[in-house]
GROMACS .gro file of C-alpha atoms in nm:
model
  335
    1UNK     CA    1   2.925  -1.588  -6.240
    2UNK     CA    2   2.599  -1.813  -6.222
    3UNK     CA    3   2.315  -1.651  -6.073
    4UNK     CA    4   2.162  -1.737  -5.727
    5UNK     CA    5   1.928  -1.984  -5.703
    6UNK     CA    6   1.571  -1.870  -5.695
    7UNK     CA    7   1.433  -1.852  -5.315
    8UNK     CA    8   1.187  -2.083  -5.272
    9UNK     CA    9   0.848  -2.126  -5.054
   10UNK     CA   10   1.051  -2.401  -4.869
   11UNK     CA   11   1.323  -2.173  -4.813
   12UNK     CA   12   1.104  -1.895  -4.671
   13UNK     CA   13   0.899  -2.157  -4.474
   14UNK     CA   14   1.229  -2.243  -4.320
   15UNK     CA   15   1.336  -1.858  -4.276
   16UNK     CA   16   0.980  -1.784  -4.054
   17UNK     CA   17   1.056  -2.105  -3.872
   18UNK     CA   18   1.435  -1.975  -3.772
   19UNK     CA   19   1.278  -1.605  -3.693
   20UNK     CA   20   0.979  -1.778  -3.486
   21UNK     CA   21   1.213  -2.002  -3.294
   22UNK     CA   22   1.466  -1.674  -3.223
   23UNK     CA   23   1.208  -1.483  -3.078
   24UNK     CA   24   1.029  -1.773  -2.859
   25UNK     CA   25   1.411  -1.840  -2.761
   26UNK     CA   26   1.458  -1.411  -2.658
   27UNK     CA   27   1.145  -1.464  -2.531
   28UNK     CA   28   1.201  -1.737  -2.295
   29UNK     CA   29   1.594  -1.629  -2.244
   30UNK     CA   30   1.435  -1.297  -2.085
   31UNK     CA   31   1.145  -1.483  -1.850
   32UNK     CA   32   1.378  -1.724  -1.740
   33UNK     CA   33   1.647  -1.435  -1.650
   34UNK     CA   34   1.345  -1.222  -1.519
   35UNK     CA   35   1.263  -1.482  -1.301
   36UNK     CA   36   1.607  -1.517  -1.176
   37UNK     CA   37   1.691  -1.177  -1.135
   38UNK     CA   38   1.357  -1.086  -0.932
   39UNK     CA   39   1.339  -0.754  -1.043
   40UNK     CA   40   1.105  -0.614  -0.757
   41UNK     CA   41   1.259  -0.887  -0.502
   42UNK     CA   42   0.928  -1.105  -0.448
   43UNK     CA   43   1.126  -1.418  -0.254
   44UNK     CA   44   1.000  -1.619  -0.621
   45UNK     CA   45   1.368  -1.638  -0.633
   46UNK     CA   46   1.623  -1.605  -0.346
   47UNK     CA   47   1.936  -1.658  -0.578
   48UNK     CA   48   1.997  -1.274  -0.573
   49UNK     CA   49   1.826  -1.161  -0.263
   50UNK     CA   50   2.070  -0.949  -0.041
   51UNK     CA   51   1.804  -0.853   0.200
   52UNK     CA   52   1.773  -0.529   0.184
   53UNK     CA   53   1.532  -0.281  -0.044
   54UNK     CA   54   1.670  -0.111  -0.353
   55UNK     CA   55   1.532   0.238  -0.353
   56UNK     CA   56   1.174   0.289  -0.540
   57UNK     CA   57   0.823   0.384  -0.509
   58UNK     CA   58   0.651   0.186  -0.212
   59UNK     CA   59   0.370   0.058  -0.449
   60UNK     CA   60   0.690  -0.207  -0.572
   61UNK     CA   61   0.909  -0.225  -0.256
   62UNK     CA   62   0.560  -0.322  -0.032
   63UNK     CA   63   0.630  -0.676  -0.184
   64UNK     CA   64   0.964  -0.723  -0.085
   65UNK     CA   65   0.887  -0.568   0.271
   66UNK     CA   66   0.579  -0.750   0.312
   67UNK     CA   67   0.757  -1.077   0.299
   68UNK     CA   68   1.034  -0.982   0.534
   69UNK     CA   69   1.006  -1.194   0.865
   70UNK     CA   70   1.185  -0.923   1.045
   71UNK     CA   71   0.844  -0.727   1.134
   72UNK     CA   72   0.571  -0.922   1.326
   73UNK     CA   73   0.350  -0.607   1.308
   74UNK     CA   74   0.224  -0.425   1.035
   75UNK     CA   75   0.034  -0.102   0.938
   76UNK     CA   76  -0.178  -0.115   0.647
   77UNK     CA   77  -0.357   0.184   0.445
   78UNK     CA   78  -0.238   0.508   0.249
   79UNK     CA   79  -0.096   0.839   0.292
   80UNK     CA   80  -0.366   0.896   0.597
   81UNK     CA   81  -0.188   0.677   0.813
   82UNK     CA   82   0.212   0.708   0.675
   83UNK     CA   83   0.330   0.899   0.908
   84UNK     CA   84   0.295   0.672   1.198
   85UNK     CA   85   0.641   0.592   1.241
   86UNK     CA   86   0.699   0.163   1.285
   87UNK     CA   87   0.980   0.238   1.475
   88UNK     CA   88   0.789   0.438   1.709
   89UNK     CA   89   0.519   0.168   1.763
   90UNK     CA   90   0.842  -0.072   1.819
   91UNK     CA   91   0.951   0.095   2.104
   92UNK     CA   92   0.589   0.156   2.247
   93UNK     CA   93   0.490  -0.177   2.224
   94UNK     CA   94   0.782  -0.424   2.163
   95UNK     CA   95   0.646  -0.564   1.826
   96UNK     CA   96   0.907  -0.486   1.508
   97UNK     CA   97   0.684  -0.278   1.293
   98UNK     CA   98   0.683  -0.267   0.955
   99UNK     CA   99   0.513   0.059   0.751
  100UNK     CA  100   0.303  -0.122   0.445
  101UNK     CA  101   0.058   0.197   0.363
  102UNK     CA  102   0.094   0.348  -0.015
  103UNK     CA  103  -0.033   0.656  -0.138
  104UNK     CA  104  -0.320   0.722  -0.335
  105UNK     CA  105  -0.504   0.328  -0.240
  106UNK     CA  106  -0.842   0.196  -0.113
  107UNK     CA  107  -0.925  -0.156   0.060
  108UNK     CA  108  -0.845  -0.347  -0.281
  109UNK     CA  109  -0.484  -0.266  -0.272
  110UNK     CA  110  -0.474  -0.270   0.096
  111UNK     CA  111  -0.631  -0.594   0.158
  112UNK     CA  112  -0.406  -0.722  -0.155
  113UNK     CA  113  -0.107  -0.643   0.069
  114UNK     CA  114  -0.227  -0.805   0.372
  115UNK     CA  115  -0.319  -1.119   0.225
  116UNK     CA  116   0.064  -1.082   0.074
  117UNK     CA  117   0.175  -1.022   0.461
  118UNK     CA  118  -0.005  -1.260   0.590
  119UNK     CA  119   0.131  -1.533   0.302
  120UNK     CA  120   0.449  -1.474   0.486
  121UNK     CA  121   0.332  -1.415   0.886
  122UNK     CA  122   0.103  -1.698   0.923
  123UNK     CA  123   0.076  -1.531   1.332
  124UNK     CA  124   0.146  -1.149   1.311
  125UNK     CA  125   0.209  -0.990   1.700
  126UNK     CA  126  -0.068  -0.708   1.528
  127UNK     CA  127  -0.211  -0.529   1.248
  128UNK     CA  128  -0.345  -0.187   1.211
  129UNK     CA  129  -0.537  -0.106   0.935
  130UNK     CA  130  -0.667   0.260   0.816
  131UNK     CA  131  -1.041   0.297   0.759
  132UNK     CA  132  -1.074   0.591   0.577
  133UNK     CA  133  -1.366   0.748   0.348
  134UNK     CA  134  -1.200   0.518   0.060
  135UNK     CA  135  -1.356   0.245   0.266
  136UNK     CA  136  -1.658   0.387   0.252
  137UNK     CA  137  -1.746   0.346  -0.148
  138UNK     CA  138  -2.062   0.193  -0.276
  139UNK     CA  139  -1.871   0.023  -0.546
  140UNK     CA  140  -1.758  -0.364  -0.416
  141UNK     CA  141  -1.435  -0.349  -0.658
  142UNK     CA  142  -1.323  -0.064  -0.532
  143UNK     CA  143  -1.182   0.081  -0.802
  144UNK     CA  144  -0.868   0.316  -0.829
  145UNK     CA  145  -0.796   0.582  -0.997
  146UNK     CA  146  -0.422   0.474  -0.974
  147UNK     CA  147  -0.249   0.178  -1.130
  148UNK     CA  148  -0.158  -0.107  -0.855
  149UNK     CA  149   0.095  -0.413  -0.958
  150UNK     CA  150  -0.140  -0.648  -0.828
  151UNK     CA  151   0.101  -0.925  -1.031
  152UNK     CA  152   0.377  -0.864  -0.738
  153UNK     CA  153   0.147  -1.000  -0.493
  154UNK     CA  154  -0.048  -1.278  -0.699
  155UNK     CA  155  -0.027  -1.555  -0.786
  156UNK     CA  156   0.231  -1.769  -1.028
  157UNK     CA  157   0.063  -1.696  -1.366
  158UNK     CA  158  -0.022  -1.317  -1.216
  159UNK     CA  159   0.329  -1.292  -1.196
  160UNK     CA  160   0.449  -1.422  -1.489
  161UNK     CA  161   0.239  -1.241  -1.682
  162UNK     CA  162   0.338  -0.921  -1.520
  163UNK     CA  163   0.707  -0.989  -1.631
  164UNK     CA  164   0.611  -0.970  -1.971
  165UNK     CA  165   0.583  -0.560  -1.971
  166UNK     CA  166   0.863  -0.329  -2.036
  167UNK     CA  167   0.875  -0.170  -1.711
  168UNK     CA  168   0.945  -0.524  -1.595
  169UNK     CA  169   1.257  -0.529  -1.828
  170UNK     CA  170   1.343  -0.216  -1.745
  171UNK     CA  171   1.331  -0.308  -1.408
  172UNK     CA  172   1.572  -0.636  -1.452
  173UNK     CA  173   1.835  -0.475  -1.585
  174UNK     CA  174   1.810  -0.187  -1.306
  175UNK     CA  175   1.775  -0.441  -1.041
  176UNK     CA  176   2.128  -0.625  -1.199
  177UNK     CA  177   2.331  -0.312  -1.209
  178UNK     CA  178   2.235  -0.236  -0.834
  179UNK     CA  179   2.358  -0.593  -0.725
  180UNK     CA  180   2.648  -0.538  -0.943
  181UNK     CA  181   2.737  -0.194  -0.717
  182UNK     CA  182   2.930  -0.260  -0.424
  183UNK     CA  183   2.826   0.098  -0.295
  184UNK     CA  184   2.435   0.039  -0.367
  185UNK     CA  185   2.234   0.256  -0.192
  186UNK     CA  186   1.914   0.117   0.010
  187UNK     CA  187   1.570   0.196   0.122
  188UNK     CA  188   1.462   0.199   0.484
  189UNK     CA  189   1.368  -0.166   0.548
  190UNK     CA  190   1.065  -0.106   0.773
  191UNK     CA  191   0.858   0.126   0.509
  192UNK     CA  192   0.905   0.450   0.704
  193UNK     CA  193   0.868   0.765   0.509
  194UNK     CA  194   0.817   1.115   0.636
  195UNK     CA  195   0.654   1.335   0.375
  196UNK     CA  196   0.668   1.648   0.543
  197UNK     CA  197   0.942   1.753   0.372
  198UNK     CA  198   0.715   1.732   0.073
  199UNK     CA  199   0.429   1.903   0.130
  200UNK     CA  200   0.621   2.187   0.311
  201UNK     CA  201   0.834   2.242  -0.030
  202UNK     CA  202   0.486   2.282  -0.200
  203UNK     CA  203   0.382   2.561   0.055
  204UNK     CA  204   0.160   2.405   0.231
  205UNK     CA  205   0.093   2.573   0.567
  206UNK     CA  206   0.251   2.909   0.393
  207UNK     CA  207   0.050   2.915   0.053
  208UNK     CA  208  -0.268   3.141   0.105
  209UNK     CA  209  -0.458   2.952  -0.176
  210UNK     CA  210  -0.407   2.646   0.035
  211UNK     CA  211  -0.475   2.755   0.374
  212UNK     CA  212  -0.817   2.891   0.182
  213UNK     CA  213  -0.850   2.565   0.104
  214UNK     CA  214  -0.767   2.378   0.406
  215UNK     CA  215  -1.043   2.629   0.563
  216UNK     CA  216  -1.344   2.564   0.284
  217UNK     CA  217  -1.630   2.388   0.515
  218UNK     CA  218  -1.814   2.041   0.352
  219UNK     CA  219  -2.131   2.040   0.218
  220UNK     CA  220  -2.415   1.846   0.356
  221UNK     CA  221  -2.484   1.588   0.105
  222UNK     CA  222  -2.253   1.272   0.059
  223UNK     CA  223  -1.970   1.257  -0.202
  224UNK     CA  224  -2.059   1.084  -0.467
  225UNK     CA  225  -2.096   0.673  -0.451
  226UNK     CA  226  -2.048   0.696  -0.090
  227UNK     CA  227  -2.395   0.749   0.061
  228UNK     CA  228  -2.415   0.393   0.099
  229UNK     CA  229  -2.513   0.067   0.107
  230UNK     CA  230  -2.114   0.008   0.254
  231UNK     CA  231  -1.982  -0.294   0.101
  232UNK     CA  232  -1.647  -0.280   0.300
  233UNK     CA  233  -1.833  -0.442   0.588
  234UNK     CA  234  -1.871  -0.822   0.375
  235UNK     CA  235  -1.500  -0.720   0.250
  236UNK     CA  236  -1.373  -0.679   0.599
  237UNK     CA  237  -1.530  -0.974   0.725
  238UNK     CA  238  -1.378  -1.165   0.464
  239UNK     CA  239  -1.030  -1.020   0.528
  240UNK     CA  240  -1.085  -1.077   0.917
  241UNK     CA  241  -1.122  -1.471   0.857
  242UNK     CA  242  -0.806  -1.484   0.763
  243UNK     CA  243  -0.609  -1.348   1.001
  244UNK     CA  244  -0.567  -1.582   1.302
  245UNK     CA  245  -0.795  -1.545   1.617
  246UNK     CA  246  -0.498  -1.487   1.881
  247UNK     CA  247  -0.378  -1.168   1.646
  248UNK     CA  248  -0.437  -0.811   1.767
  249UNK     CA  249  -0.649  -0.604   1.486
  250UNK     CA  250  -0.647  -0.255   1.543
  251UNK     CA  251  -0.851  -0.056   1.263
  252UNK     CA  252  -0.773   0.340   1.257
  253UNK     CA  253  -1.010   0.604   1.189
  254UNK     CA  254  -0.769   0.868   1.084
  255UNK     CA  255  -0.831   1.257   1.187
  256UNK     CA  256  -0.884   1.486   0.939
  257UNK     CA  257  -0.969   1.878   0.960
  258UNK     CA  258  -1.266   1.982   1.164
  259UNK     CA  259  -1.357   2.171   0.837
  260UNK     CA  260  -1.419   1.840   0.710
  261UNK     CA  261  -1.642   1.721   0.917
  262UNK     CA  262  -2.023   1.754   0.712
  263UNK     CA  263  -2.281   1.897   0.952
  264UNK     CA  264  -2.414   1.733   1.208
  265UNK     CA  265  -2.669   1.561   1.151
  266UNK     CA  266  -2.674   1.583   0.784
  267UNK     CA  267  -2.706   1.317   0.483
  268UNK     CA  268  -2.366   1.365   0.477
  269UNK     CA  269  -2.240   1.280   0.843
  270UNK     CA  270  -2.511   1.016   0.882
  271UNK     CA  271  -2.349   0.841   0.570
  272UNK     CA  272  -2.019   0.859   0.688
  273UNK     CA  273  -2.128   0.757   1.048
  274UNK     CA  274  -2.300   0.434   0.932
  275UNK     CA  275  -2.028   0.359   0.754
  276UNK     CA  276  -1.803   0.374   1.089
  277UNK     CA  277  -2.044   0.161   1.257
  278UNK     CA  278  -2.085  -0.105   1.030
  279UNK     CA  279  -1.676  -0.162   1.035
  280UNK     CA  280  -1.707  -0.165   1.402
  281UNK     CA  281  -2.003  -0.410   1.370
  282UNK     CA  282  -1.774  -0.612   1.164
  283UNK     CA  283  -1.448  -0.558   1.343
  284UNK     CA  284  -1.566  -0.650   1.702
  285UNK     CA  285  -1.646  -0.995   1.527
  286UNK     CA  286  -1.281  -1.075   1.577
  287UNK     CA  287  -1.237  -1.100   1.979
  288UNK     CA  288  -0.896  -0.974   1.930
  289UNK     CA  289  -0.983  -0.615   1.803
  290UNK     CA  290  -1.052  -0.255   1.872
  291UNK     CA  291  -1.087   0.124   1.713
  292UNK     CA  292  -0.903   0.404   1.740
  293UNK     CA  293  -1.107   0.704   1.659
  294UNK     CA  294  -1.005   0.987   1.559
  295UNK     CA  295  -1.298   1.098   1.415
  296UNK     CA  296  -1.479   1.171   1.758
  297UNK     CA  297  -1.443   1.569   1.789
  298UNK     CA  298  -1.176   1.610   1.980
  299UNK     CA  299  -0.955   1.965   2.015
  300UNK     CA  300  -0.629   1.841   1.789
  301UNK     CA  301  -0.847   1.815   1.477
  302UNK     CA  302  -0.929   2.177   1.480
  303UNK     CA  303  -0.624   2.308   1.537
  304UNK     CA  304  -0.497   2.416   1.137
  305UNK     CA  305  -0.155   2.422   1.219
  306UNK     CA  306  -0.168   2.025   1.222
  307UNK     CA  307  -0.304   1.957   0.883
  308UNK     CA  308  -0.156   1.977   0.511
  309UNK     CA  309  -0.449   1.978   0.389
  310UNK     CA  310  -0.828   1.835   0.538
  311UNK     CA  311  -0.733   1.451   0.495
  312UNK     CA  312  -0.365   1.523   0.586
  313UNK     CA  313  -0.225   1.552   0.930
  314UNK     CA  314   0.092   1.679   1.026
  315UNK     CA  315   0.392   1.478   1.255
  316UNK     CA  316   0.312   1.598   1.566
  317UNK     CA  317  -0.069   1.453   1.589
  318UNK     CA  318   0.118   1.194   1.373
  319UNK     CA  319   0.283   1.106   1.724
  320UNK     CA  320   0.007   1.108   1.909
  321UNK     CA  321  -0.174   0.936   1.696
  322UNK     CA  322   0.066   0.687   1.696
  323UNK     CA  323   0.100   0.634   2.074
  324UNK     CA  324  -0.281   0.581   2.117
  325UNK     CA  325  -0.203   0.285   1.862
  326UNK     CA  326   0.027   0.148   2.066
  327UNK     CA  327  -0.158   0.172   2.370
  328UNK     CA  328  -0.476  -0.017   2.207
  329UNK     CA  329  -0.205  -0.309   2.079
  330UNK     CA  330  -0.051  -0.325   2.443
  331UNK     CA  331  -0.420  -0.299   2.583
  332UNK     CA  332  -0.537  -0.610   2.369
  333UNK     CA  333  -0.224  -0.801   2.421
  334UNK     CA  334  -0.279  -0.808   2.796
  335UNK     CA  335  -0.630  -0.862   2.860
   0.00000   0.00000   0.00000
């Protein structure tokens, strides 16, 4: 038998040319089918849409629920404001509610979800949004300790680039077998989730190294990078241009335990105070607007048997909470 021919430079030339144009043809096979599929449901592509929200984490879900033109009104924040119930402030104040808060965010993912909302409400019925001590950072970027898919709320190119991960892939093929399931199960369309169940598993309200906790008084001095200047009142303003004059803005100062409330008149509760104030400064810039304070002293916050922990309030304040909300909305929409 003659031997083989000796490989050549041509031939391997030709070999990286075949590998090179197999993996930009994967490559593209995948975006293109990524981009079809919609793994996270963005409206990018409606081909598969079955309105409705496969179950996951509301970090992902927020930008298929954002979009939905179901919900005229929408809360905004993180787990300091979850528990108001949309469905509750629907039938207080006739506006379909939709929950947008996720854990564990500051203004940059929150205002990154209501520019998304408002992308897709161009006149919202309302909008509550949770000022919280995250607002209150000296840091303009307001960074995160916690990853954010900004990409599912961007732009084209933010979006295609965010394809290209593994999670993304992951997430296509998950997102085909659901469709493919005639017995899928769903998520709750307007964002409500009640973490009680949670916390109470952990032993919160039962746990004695918790209630210690819940009990420990603030010091005096400021947290760290948040004894001012406030740069959340030039974000806020910017945010507020956007939204459209005739729209109802309610901004929420969530409770938290009267344990964690500095001293009065310390560095620490001027800080925080000025920080208030300057959102209010900014806020009644938009004739449409108003606060709900719930950082004013009253009775509920010292009651322990109310809070998780001191930034974490239980479902009955939740509901009262919640119905002082709705009265501010029904107050602004009738003046």
């Amino acid at each position: 038998m003659a031997p083989a021919p000796p490989t050549t430079d041509r031939d391997w030339r030709a070999f990286a040319r075949t590998l090179a144009l197999s993996m930009v043809g994967l490559f593209a096979g995948y975006l293109a089918l990524a981009i079809l599929v919609d793994p996270y449901d963005t409206g990018r592509s409606t081909l598969l849409s079955r309105g409705a929200v496969r179950p996951q984490g509301p970090r992902t879900a927020s930008a298929m629920r954002g979009r939905d033109p179901a919900y005229s009104g929408v809360v905004i924040g993180n787990s300091h404001i979850q528990l108001i119930e949309p469905a509750a402030l629907t039938r207080l104040t006739g506006i379909p509610f939709l929950q947008l808060s996720v854990p564990a965010t500051g203004p940059s993912e929150q205002f990154a979800l209501l520019g998304w909302y408002l992308k897709h409400h161009a006149r919202p019925d309302a909008i509550v949004l949770s000022a919280d001590a995250f607002w209150c950072a000296d840091d303009p970027a307001f960074p995160s300790e916690h990853g954010f898919p900004y990409w599912l709320v961007g732009d084209w190119p933010a979006y295609l680039r965010g394809l290209i991960r593994f999670s993304a892939a992951q997430e296509t093929v998950n997102r085909l077998g659901w469709l493919l399931n005639p017995r899928h199960k769903t998520a709750a369309a307007d964002g409500w989730w009640d973490y009680e169940r949670n916390y109470l598993s952990q032993g919160f309200g039962v746990d004695p190294a918790k209630k210690a906790a819940l009990e420990k008084p603030v010091g005096p001095e400021p947290e760290p990078h948040h004894g001012g200047p406030f740069p959340i009142a030039a974000r806020l303003r910017t945010e507020l241009a956007r939204i459209p004059a005739a729209t109802p803005v309610v901004v929420v100062f969530p409770p938290v335990y009267a344990r964690a409330e500095p001293p009065p008149g310390s560095p620490r509760a001027r800080a925080e105070a000025a920080c208030r104030a300057e959102v209010r400064a900014v806020l009644a810039q938009h004739a449409m607007s108003t606060v709900v304070d719930w950082r004013d002293g009253r009775s509920a916050a010292a009651d322990p048997d109310q809070f998780f922990d001191q930034t974490h309030y239980r479902l009955p304040l939740a509901r009262s909470l919640t119905a002082e909300i709705a009265a501010a909305i029904v107050r602004l929409r009738t003046r």
